[in-house]
Short mmCIF file of C-alpha atoms and ligand atoms in Angstrom, two decimals:
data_model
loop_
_atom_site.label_atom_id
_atom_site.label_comp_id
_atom_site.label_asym_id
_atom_site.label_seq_id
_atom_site.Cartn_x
_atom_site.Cartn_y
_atom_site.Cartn_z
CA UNK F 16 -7.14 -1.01 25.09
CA UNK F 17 -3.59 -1.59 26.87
CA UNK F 18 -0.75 -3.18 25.72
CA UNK F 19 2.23 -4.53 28.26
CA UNK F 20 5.69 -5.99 27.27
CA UNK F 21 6.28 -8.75 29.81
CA UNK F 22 9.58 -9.67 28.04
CA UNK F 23 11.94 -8.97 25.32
CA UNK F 24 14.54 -11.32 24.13
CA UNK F 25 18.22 -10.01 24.78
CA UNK F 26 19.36 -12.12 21.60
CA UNK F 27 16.88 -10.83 19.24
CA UNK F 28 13.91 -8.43 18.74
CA UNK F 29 11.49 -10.88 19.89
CA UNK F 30 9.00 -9.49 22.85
CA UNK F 31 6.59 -11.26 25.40
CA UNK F 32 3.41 -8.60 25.93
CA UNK F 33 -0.31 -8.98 27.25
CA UNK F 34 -2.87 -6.83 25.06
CA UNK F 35 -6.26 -6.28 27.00
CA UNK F 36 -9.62 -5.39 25.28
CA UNK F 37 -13.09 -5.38 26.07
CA UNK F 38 -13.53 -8.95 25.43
CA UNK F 39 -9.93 -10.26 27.29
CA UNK F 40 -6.82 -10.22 27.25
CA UNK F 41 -4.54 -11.86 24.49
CA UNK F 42 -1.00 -13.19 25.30
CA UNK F 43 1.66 -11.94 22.64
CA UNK F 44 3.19 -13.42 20.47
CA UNK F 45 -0.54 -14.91 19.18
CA UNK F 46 -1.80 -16.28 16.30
CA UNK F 47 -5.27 -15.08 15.01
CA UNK F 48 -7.27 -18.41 13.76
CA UNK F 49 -9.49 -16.99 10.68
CA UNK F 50 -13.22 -16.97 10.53
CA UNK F 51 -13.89 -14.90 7.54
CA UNK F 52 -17.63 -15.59 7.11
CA UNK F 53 -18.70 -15.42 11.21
CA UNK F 54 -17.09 -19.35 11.55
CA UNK F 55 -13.51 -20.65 11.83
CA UNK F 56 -14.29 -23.51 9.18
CA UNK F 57 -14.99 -26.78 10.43
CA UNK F 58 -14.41 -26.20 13.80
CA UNK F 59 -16.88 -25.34 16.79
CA UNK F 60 -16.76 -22.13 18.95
CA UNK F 61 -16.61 -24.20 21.68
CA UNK F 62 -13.36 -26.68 20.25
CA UNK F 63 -11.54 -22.94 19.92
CA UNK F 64 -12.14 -21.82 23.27
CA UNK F 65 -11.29 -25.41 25.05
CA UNK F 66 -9.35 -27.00 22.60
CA UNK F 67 -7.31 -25.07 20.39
CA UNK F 68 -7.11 -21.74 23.44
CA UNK F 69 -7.46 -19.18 20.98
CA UNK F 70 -7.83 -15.63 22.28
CA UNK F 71 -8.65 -14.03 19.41
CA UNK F 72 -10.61 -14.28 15.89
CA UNK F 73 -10.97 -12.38 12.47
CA UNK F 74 -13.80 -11.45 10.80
CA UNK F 75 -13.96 -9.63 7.86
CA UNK F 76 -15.78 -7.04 6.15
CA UNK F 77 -16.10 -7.52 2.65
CA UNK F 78 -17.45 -11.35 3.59
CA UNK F 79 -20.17 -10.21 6.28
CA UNK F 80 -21.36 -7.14 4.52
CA UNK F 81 -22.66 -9.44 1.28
CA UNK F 82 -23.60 -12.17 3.46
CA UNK F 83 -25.40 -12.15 6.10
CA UNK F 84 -25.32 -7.97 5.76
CA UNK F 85 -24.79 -5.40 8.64
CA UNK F 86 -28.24 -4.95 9.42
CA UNK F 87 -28.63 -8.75 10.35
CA UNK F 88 -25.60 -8.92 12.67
CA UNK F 89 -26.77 -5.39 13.85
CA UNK F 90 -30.28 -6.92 14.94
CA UNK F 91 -28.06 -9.54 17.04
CA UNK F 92 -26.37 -6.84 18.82
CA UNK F 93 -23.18 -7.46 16.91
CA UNK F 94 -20.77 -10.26 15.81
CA UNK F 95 -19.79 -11.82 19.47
CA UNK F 96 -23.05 -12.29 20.41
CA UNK F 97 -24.25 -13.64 16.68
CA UNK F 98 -21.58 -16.37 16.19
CA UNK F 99 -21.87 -17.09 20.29
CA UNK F 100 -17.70 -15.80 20.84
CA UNK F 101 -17.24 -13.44 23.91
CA UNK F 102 -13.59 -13.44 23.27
CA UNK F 103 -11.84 -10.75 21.11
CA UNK F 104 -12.56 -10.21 17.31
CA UNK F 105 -10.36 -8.32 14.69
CA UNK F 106 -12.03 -7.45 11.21
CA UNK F 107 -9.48 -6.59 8.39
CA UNK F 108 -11.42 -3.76 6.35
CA UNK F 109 -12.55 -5.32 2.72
CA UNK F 110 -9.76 -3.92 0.36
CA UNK F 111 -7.93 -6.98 0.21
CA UNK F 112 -10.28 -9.05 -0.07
CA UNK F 113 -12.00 -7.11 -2.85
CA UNK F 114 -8.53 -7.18 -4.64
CA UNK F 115 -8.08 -11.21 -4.10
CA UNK F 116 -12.22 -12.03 -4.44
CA UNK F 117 -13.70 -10.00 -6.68
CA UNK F 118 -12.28 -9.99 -10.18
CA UNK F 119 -14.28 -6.45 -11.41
CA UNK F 120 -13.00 -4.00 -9.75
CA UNK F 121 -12.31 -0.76 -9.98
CA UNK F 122 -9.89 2.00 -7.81
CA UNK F 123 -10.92 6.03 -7.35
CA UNK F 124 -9.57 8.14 -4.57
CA UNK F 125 -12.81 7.83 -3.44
CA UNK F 126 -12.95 4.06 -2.40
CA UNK F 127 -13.30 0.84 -4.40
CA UNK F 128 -16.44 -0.29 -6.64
CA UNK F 129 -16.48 -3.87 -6.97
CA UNK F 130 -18.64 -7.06 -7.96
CA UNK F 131 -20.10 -9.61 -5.48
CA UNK F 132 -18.33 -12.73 -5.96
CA UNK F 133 -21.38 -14.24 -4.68
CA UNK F 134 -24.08 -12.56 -6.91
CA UNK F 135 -22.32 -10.55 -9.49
CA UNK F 136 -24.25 -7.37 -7.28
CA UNK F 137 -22.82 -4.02 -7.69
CA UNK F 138 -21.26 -2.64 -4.11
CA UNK F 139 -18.62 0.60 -3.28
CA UNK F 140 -16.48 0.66 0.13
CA UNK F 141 -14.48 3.75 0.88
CA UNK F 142 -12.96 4.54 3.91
CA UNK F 143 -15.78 5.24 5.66
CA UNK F 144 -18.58 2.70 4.34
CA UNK F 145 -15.57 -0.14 5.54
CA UNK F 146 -15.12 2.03 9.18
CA UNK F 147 -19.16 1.60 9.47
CA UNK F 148 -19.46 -1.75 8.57
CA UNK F 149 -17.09 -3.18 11.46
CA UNK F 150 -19.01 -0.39 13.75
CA UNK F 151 -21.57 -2.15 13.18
CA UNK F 152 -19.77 -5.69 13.30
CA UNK F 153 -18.40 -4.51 16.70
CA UNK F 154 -15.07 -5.97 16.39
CA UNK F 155 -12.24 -4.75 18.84
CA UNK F 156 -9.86 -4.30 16.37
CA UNK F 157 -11.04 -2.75 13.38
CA UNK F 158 -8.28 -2.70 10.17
CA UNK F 159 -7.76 0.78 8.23
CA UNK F 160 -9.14 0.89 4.89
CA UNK F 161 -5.86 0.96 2.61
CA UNK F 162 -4.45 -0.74 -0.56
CA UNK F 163 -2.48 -3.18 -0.37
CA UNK F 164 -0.37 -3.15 -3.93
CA UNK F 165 0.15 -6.13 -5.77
CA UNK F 166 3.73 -7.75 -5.82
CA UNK F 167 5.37 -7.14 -7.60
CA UNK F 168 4.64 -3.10 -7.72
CA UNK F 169 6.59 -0.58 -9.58
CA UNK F 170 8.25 1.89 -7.23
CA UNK F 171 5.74 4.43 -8.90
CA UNK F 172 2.40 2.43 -8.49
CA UNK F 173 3.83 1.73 -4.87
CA UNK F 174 4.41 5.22 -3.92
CA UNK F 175 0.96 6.10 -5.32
CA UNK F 176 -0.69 3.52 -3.10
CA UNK F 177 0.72 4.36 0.00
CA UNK F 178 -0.31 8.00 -0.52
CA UNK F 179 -3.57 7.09 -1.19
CA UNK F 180 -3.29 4.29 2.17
CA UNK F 181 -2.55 7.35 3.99
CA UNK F 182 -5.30 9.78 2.87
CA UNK F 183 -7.68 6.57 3.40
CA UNK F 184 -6.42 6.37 7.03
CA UNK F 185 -7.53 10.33 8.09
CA UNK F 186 -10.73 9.72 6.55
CA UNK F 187 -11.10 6.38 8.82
CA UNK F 188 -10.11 8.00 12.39
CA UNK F 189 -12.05 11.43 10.98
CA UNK F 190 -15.20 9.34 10.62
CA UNK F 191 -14.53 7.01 13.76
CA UNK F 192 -14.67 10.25 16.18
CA UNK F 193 -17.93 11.25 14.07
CA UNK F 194 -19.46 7.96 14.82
CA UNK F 195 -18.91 6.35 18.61
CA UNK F 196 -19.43 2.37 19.04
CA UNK F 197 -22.72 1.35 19.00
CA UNK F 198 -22.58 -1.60 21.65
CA UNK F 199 -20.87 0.10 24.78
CA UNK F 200 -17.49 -1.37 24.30
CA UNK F 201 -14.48 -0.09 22.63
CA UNK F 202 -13.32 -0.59 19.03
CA UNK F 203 -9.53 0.49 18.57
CA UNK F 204 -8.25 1.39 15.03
CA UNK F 205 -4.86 0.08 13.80
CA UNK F 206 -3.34 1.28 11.26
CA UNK F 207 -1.10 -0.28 8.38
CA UNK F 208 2.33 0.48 6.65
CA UNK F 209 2.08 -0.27 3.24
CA UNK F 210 5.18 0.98 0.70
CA UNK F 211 5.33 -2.65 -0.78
CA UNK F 212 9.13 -3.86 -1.25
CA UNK F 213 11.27 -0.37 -1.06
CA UNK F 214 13.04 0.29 1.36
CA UNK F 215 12.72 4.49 1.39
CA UNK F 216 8.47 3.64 0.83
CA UNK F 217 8.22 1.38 3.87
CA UNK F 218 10.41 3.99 5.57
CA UNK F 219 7.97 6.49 5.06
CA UNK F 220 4.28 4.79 5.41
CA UNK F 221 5.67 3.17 8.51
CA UNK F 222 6.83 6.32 9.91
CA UNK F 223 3.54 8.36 9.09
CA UNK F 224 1.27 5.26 10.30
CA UNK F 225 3.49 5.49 13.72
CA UNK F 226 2.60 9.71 13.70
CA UNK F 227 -1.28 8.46 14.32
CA UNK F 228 -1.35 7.99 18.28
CA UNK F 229 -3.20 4.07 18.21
CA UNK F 230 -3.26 1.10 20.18
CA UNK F 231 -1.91 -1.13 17.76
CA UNK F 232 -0.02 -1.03 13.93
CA UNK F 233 -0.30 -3.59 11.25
CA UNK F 234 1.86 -4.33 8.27
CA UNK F 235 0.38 -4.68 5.23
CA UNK F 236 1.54 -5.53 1.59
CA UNK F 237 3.86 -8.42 2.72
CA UNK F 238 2.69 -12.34 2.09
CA UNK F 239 1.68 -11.35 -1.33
CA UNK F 240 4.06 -13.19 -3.29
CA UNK F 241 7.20 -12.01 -2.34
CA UNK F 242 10.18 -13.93 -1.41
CA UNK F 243 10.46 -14.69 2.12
CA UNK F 244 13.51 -12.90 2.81
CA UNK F 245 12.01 -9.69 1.32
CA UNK F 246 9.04 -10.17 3.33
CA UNK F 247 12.00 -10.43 6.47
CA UNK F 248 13.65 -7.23 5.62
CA UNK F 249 10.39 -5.48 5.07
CA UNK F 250 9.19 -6.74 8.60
CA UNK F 251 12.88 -5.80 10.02
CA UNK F 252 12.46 -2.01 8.53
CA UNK F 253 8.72 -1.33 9.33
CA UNK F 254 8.70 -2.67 12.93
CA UNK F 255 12.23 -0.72 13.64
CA UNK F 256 10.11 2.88 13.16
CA UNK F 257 6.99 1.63 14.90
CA UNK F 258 6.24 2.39 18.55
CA UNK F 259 8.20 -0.34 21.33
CA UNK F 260 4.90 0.02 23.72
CA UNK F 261 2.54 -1.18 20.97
CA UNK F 262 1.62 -4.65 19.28
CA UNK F 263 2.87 -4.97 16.11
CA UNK F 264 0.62 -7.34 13.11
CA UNK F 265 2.05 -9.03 10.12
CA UNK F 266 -1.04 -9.50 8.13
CA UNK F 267 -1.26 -12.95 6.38
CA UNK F 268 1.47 -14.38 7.47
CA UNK F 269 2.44 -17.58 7.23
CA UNK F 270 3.95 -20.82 7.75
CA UNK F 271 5.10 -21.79 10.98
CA UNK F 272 9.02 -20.71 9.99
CA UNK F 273 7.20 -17.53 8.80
CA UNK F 274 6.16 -17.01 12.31
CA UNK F 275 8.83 -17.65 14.24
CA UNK F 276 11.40 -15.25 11.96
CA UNK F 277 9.00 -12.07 12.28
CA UNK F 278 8.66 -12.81 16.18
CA UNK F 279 12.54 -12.80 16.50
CA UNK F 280 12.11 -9.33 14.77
CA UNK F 281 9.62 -7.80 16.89
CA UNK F 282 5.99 -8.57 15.65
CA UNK F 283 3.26 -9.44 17.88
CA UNK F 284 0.21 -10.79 16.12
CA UNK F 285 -0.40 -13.14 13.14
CA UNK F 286 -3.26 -14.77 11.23
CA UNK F 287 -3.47 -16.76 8.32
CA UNK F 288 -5.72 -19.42 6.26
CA UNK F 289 -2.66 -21.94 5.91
CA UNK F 290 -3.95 -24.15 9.12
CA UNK F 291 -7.11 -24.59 7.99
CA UNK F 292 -7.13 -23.97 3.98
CA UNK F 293 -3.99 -26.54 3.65
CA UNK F 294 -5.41 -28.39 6.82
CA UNK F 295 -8.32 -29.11 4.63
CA UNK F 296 -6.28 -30.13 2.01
CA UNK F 297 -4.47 -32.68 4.03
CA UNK F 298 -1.37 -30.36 5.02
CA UNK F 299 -0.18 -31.39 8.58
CA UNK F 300 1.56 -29.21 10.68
CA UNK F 301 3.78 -30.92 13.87
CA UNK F 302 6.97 -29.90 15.61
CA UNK F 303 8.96 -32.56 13.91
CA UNK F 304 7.56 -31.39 10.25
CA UNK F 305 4.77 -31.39 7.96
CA UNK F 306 3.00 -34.44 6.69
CA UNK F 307 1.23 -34.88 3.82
CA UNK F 308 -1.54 -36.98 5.53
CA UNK F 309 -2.63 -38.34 1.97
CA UNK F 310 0.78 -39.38 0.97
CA UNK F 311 0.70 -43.81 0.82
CA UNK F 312 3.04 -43.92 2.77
CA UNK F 313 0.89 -43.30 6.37
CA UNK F 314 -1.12 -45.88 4.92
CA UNK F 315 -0.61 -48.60 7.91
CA UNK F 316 1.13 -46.01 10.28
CA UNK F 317 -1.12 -46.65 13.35
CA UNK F 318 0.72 -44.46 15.42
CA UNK F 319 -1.31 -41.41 17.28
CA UNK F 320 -1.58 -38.04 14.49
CA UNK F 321 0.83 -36.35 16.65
CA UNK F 322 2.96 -37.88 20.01
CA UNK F 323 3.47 -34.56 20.55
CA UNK F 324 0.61 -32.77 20.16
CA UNK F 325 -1.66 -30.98 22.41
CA UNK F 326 -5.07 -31.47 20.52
CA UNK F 327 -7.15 -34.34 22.21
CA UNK F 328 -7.53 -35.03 17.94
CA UNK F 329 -3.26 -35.97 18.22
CA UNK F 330 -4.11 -39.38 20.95
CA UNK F 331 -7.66 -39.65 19.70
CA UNK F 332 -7.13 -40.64 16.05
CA UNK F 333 -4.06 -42.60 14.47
CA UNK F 334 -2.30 -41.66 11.13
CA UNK F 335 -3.94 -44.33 9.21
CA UNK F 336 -7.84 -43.39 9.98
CA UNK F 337 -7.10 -39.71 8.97
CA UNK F 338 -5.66 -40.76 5.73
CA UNK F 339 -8.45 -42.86 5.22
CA UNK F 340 -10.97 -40.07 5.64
CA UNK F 341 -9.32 -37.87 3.27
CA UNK F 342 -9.66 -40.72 1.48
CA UNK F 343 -13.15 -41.16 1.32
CA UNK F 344 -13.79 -37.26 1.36
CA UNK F 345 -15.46 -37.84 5.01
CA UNK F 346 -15.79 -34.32 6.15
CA UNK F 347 -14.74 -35.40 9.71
CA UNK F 348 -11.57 -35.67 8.08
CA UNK F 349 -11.15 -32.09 7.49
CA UNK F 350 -12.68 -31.06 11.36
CA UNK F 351 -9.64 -33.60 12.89
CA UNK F 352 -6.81 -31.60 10.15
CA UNK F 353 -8.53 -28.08 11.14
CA UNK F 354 -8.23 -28.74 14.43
CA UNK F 355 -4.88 -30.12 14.99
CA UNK F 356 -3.62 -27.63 13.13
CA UNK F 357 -5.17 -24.53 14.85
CA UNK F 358 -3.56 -26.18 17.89
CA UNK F 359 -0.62 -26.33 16.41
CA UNK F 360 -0.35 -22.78 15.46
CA UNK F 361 -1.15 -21.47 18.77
CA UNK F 362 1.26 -23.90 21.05
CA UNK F 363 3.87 -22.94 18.21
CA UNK F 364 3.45 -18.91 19.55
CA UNK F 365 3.12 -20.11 23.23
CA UNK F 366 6.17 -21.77 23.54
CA UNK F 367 7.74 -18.99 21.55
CA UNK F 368 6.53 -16.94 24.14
CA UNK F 369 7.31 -19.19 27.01
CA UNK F 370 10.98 -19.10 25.68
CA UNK F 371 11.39 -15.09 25.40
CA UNK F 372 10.02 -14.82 28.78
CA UNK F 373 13.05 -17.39 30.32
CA UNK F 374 15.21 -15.96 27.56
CA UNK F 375 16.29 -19.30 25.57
CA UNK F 376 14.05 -17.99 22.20
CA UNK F 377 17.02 -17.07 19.93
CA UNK F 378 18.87 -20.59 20.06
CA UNK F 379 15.12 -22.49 20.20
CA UNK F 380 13.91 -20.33 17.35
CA UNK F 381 17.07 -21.70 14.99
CA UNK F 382 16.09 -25.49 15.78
CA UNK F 383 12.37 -24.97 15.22
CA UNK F 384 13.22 -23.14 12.23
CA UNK F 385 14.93 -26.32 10.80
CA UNK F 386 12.33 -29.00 12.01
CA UNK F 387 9.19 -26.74 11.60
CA UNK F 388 10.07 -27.06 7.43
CA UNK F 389 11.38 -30.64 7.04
CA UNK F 390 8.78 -32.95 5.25
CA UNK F 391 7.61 -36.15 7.11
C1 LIG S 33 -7.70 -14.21 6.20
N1 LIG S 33 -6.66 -13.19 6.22
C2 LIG S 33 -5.74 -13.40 5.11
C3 LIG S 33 -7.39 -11.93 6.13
C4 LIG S 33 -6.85 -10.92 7.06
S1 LIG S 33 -5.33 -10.35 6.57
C5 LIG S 33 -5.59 -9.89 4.88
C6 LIG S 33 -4.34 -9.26 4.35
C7 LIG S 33 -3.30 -10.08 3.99
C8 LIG S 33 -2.13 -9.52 3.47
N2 LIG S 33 -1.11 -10.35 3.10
C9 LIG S 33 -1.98 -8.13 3.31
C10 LIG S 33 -3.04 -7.29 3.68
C11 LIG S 33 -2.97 -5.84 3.53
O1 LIG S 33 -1.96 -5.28 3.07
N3 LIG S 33 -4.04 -5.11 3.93
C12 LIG S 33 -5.16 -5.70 4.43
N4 LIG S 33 -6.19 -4.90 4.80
N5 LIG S 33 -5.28 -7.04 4.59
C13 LIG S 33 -4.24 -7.84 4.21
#
């Protein structure tokens, strides 16, 4: 896996970067579009690749282990070729989601013992159970097994967890030398700085994470709750103390205005479940704000979803008929808000990068900041 800065903004930390992998290369600043359970919801393979241009998708452990299992995606040859997407896939590792899913649980040193939220079944991840798993997934970018501490933490139950993050991490590269990939392509680790909101913590994790030679480092703990200018500050600190030469990810993060702030500050890749979770909740995202595509008040508004969007869903469908299938809960109602959004997200981190590479991103970032939060 290489990573190359194209760009960086002189006005700001923002950078312009191509990352290759095994399954392409993926133009930085990107947005991941989610597809927890092997399927971006409501939207086709084929929409991504042609519609939306995404270059990358996440997958994620805890999800695919309970359902459909390892052993099934195994017998496909792996995740690209079982969903049908030759492009690149990221897994995060199953600790979050085991936090955020699965109401009995229970942390050792040893790893995590937990409850199916599907079944009520009894499972255990550690380190090297999650390392396995998305070995056997075959994603290119496989997420360290850590903790990510709830906000907020106390300084003491945050300093505790980030120990423990970084003991998980040397038992996650110890096992992947032990283990090679199974389907002929590399799998890179990455990392992720933990340390919550404090300042010396995030220091610390971010500066041990950043002592592990890897092709890419992820920041963890942030988007849980905090307020955004802690999550800012956090991002500011952590990607200060992390390699220039390597892609930076914010994990879960965020809103459009999310996006563009941690870009000025030097991160590199996003994902989050706000385009399509609040898509499917009628939660539109333009350039000139967010509508509430349920709200009366689109009601006769025949005008196209979005003059200017880039989704053939923004000419195709006017205001009014989307409102009307939320309306009557039709469920191509959700595929047209899915969509649009997704393409949203990733012409949001295109122009971004279009405007660090001719070096106009510091002034353009302030406007979009503005219009990217006003409600329609
Ligand atoms: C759908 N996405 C939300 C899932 C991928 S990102 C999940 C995710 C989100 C957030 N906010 C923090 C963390 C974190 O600290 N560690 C890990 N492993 N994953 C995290």
């Amino acid at each position: 896996m290489n990573f190359e800065l194209k760009a960086q903004d002189s006005k700001s930390k923002a950078r312009a970067g191509v990352l290759t992998t095994a399954h392409g290369e993926i133009q930085t600043p990107i947005f991941m579009p989610v597809g927890t359970v092997a399927s971006v919801k409501a939207v086709h393979q084929r929409e991504l690749k042609e519609d939306i241009k995404a270059q990358i998708i996440l997958g994620n452990t805890y999800h695919l282990y309970l359902r459909p299992g390892t052993d099934i995606i195994n017998g496909a040859g792996g995740l690209h070729k079982f969903m049908n997407w030759d492009r690149p896939i990221l897994t995060d590792s199953g600790g979050y989601q085991v936090y955020s899913l699965s109401n009995n649980n229970k942390i050792t040193e040893e790893g995590v013992k937990f409850k199916s939220h599907i079944d009520g079944s009894r499972h255990f991840f550690s380190p090297e159970k999650s390392m396995e798993i998305q070995r056997n997934i075959g994603a290119d970018i496989i997420m360290a097994f850590d903790e990510c501490p709830p906000y907020p933490s106390t300084y003491e139950y945050a300093k505790n967890s980030m120990d423990m993050t970084h003991r998980w991490l040397q038992r996650c590269i110890d096992w992947l030398k032990e283990n090679p990939e199974l389907y002929g392509f590399e799998q890179s680790l990455f990392p992720i700085v933990q340390g919550s909101t404090y300042n010396d913590l995030r220091k610390e994790s971010a500066e041990t994470i950043a002592s592990h030679p890897c092709d890419g480092y992820a920041i963890g703990g942030l988007s849980v709750g905090e307020p955004h200018d802690e999550m800012y500050a956090m991002s500011d600190l952590v990607c200060s103390y992390l390699p220039e030469d390597k892609p930076r990810y914010l994990m879960g993060v965020g809103t459009p205005a999310n996006i563009l702030e941690n870009i000025a500050l030097g991160v590199d890749m996003f994902d989050c479940v706000m385009p399509t979770r609040n898509g499917r909740n009628g939660m539109i995202f333009t350039s000139e704000g967010i509508i509430n595509i349920k709200n009366k008040k689109w009601e006769r508004d025949f005008s196209p979803l979005d003059p200017n969007g880039t989704s053939f869903v923004d000419s195709d469908y006017s205001k009014a008929y989307l409102r009307h299938l939320f309306a009557a809960n039709e469920y191509l109602g959700r595929q047209i808000a899915s969509l649009h959004n997704l393409r949203f997200y990733l012409w949001l981190v295109n122009e971004a990068r279009e405007k660090i590479i001719d070096g106009t991103f510091a002034s353009w970032k302030n406007v979009m900041v503005e219009k990217l939060q006003t409600r329609l």
